[in-house]
CSV table of C-alpha atoms in Angstrom, one decimal:
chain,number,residue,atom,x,y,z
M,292,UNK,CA,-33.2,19.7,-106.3
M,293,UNK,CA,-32.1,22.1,-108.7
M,294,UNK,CA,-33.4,25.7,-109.4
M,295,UNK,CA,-34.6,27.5,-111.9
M,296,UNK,CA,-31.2,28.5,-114.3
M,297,UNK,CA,-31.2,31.5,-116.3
M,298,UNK,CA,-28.4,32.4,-118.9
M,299,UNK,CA,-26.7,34.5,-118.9
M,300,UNK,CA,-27.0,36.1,-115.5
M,301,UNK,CA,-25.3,39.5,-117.7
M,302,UNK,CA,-25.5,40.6,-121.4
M,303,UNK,CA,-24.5,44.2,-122.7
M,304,UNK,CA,-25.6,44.4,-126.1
M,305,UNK,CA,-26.1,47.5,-128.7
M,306,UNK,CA,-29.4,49.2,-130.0
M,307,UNK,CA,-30.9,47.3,-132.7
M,308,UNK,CA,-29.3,44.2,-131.9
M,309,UNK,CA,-31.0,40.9,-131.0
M,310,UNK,CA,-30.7,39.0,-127.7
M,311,UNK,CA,-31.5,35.4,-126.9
M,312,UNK,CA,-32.1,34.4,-123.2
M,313,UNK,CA,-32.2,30.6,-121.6
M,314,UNK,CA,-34.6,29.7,-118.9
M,315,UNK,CA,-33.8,26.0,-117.5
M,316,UNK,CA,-37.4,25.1,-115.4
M,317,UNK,CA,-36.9,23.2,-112.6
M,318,UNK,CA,-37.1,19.2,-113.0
M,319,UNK,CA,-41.0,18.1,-113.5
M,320,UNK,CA,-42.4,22.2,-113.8
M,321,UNK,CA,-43.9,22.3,-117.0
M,322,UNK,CA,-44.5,26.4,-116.9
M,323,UNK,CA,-42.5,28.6,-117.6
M,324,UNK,CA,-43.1,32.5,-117.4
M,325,UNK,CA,-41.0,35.6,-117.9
M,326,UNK,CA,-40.9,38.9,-116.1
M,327,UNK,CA,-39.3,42.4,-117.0
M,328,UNK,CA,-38.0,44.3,-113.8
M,329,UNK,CA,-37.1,48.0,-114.3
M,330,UNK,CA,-36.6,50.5,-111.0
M,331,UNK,CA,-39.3,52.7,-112.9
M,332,UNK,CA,-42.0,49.8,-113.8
M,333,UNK,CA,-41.3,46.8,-111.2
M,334,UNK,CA,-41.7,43.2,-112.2
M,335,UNK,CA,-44.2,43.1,-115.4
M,336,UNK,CA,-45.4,39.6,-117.0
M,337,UNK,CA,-43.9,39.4,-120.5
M,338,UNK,CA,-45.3,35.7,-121.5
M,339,UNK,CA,-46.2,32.4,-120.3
M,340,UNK,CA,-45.5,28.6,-122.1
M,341,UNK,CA,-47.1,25.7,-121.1
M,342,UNK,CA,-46.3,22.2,-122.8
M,343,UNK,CA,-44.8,24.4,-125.5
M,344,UNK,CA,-48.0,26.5,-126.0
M,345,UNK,CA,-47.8,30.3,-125.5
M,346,UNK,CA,-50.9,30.7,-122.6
M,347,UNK,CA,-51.0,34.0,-122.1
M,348,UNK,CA,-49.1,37.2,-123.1
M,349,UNK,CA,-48.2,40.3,-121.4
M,350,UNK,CA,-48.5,44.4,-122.8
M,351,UNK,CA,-45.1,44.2,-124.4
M,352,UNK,CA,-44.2,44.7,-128.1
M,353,UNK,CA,-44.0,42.3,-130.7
M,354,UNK,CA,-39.8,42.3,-130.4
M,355,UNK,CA,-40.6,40.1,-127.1
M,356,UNK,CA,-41.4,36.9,-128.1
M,357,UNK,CA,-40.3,33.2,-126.9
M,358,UNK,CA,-40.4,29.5,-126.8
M,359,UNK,CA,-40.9,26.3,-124.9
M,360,UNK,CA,-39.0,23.2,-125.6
M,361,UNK,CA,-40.2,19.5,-125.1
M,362,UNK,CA,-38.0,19.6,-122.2
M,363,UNK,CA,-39.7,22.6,-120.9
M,364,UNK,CA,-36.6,25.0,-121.4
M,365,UNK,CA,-37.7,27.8,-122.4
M,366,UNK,CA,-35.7,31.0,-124.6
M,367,UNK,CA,-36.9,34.7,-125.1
M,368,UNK,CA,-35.9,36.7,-127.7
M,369,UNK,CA,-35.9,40.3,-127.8
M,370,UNK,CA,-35.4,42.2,-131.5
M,371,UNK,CA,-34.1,45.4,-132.5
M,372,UNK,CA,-33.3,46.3,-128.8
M,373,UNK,CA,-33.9,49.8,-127.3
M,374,UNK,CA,-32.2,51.4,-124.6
M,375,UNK,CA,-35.3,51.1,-122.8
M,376,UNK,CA,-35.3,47.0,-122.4
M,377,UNK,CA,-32.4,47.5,-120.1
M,378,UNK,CA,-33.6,45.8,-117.4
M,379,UNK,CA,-33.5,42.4,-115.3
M,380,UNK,CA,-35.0,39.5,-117.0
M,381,UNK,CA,-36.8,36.8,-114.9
M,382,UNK,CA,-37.9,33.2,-115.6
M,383,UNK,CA,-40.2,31.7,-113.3
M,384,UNK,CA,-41.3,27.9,-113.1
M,385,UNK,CA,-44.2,26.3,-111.7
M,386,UNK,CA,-45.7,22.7,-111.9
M,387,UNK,CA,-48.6,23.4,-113.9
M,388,UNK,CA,-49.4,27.3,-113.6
M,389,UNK,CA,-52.8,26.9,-111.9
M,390,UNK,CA,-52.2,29.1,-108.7
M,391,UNK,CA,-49.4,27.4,-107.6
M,392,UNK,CA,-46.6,28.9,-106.5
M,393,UNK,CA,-43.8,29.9,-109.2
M,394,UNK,CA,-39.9,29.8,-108.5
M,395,UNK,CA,-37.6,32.4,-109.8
M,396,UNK,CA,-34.4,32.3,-111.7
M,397,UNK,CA,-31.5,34.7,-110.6
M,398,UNK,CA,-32.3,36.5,-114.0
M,399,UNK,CA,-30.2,37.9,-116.6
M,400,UNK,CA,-29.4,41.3,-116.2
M,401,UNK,CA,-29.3,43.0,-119.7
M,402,UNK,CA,-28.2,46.2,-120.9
M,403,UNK,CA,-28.5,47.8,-123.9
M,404,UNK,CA,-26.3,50.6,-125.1
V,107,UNK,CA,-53.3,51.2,-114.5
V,108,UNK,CA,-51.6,49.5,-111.1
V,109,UNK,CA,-54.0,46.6,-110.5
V,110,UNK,CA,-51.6,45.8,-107.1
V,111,UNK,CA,-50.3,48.7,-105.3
V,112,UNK,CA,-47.7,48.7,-102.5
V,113,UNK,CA,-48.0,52.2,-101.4
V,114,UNK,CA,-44.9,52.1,-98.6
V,115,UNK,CA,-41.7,51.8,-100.5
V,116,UNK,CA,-40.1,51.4,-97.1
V,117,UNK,CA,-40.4,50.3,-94.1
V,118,UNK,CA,-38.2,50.1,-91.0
V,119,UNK,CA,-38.6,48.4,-88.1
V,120,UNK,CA,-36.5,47.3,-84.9
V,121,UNK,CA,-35.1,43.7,-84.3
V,122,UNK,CA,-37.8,41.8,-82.3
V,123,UNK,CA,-40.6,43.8,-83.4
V,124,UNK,CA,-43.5,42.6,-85.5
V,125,UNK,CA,-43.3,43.9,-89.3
V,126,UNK,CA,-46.4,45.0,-91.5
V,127,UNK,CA,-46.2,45.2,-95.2
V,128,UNK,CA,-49.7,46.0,-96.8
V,129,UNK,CA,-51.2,45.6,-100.3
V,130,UNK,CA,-53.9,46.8,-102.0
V,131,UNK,CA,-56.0,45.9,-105.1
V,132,UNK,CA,-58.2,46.8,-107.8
V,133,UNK,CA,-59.3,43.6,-109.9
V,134,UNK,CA,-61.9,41.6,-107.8
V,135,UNK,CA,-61.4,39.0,-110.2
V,136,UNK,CA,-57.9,37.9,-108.3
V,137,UNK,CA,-58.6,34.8,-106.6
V,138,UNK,CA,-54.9,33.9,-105.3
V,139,UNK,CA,-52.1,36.2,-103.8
V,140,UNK,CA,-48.7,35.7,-103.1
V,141,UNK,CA,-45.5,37.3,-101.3
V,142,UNK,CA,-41.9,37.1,-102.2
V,143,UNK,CA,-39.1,38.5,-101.1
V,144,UNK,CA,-36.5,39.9,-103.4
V,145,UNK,CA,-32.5,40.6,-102.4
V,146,UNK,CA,-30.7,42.7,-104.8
V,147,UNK,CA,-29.5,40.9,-108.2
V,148,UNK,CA,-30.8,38.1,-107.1
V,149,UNK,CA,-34.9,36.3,-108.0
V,150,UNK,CA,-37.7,36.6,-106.3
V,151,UNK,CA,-38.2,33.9,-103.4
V,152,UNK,CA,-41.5,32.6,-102.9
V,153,UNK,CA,-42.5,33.5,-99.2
V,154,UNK,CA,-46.5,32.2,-98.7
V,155,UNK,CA,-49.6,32.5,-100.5
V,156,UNK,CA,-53.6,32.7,-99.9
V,157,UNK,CA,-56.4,31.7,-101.7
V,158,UNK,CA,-59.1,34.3,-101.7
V,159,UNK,CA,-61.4,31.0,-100.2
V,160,UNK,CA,-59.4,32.0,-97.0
V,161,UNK,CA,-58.8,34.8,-95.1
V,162,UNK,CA,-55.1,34.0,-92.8
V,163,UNK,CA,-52.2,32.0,-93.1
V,164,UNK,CA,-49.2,31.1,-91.2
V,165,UNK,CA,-46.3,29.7,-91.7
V,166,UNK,CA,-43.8,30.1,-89.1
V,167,UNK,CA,-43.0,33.9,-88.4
V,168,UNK,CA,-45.1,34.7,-91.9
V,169,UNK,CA,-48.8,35.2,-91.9
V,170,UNK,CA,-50.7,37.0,-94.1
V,171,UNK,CA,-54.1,38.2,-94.1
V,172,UNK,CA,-56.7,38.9,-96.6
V,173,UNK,CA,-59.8,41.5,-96.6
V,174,UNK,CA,-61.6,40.8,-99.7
V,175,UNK,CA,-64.2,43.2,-98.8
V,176,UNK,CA,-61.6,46.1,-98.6
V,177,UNK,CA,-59.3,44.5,-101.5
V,178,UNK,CA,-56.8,44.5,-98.7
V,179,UNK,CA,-54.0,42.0,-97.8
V,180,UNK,CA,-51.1,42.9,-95.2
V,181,UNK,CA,-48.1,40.4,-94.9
V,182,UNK,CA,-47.2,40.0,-91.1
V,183,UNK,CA,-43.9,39.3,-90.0
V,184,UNK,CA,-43.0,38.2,-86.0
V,185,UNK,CA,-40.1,38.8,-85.0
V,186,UNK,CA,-38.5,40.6,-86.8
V,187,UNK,CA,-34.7,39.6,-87.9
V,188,UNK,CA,-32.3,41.6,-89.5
V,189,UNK,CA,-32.2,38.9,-92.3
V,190,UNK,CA,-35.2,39.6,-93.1
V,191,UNK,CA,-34.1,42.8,-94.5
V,192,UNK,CA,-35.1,43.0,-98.2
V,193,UNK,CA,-37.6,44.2,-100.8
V,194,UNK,CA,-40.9,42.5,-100.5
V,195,UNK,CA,-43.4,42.1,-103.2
V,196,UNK,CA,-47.0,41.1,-103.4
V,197,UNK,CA,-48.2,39.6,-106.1
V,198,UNK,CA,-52.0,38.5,-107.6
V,199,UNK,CA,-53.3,36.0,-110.2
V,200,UNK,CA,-56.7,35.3,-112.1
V,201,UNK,CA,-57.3,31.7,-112.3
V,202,UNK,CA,-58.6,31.4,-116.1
V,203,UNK,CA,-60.1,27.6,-116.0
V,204,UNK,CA,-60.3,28.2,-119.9
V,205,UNK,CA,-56.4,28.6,-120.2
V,206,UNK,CA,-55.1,28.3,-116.8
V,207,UNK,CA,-52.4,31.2,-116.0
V,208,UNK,CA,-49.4,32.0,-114.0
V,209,UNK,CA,-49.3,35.5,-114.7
V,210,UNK,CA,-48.6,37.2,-111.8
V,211,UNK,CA,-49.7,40.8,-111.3
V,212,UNK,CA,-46.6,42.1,-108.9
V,213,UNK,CA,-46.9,45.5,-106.8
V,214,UNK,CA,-43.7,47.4,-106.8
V,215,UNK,CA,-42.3,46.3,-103.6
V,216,UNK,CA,-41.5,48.0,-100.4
V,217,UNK,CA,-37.9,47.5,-98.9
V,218,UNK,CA,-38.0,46.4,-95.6
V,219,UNK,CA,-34.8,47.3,-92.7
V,220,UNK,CA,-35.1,45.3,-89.6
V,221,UNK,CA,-32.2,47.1,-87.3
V,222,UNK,CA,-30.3,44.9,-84.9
């Protein structure tokens, strides 16, 4: 069965741009979460959706934000980019999100110049 | 404030030989711990898990272990391959029954060299 699919897997944009990431769940996982990964922080929790709904929400700034389809695809967005978002984007799925396990996208690997 | 700490970021052991990556953490509240294993550019793959209502599993060469009392688990790996070579992460979650989460706490990993 098919994994989680994250596009792009690279993106070079400027400061103060806009970016746009795709997270495809796998088939029948209805949550979807996304991680930052920086050498300097590790992997931190950004956001979760569940059935469309925004469940819980990491310590990032409002320029992170996202959204869940019907289809459970889900799309972050980050604003008015700093150099500092530079970093490796996960998605991860899971079947419902209640302590089961979650499966990870390759990631999209921005970087912001 | 690093509610999961890995304090080795390395660790290298000899083909054969039985690999120990250890975790510690802060939040007594975690009731469900997990360990995945990272190559580079690539996501994390899910390893094995423990509830907090246990204290071991196994699953083939994998078992990990979990001391509640010392806010301790330690991710056991026999034997060793050189495939296994990679960064390894441990990871935590709250279960909220209000909201339900997946939001995993991660540690920051500790790269593991099994040499032939």
């Amino acid at each position: 069965k098919a994994g989680v699919t994250q596009t792009p897997r690279y993106l070079i944009k400027t400061r103060g741009q806009q970016v746009t990431l795709s997270c495809s769940p796998i088939s029948g996982h209805r949550s979807v979460s996304w991680y930052q990964q920086t050498p300097g922080q590790g992997l931190q929790f950004l956001f979760e959706y569940f059935s469309e709904t925004q469940r819980n929400k990491g310590n990032f700034p409002g320029r992170f934000s996202g959204r869940q389809f019907s289809n459970s695809r889900s799309e972050m967005n980050v604003s008015t980019l700093e150099l500092g978002d530079s970093a490796l984007y996960l998605c991860a799925s899971s079947r419902r999100g209640l302590n089961t396990e979650a499966f990870f996208g390759q990631g999209t690997r921005l970087t912001v110049v | 404030d690093q509610q999961v700490k890995q304090n080795s970021p390395s660790l290298s052991v000899q083909e054969g030989r039985i690999s120990i990556l250890n975790c510690d953490y802060t939040n007594s509240m975690f009731d469900y711990f997990l360990w995945y294993k990272k190559y580079p550019a690539e996501g994390p793959t899910f390893l094995i898990s423990i509830s907090s209502i246990k204290d071991k599993n196994e699953d083939g060469r994998f078992t990990v272990f979990l001391n509640k009392s010392a806010k301790h688990l330690s991710l056991h790996i026999v034997p060793s391959q050189p495939g296994d070579s990679a960064v390894y992460f441990c990871a935590a979650s709250e279960t909220n029954y209000g909201g339900a989460t997946n939001k995993l706490i991660f540690g920051t990993g500790t790269l593991l060299a099994v040499q032939p």
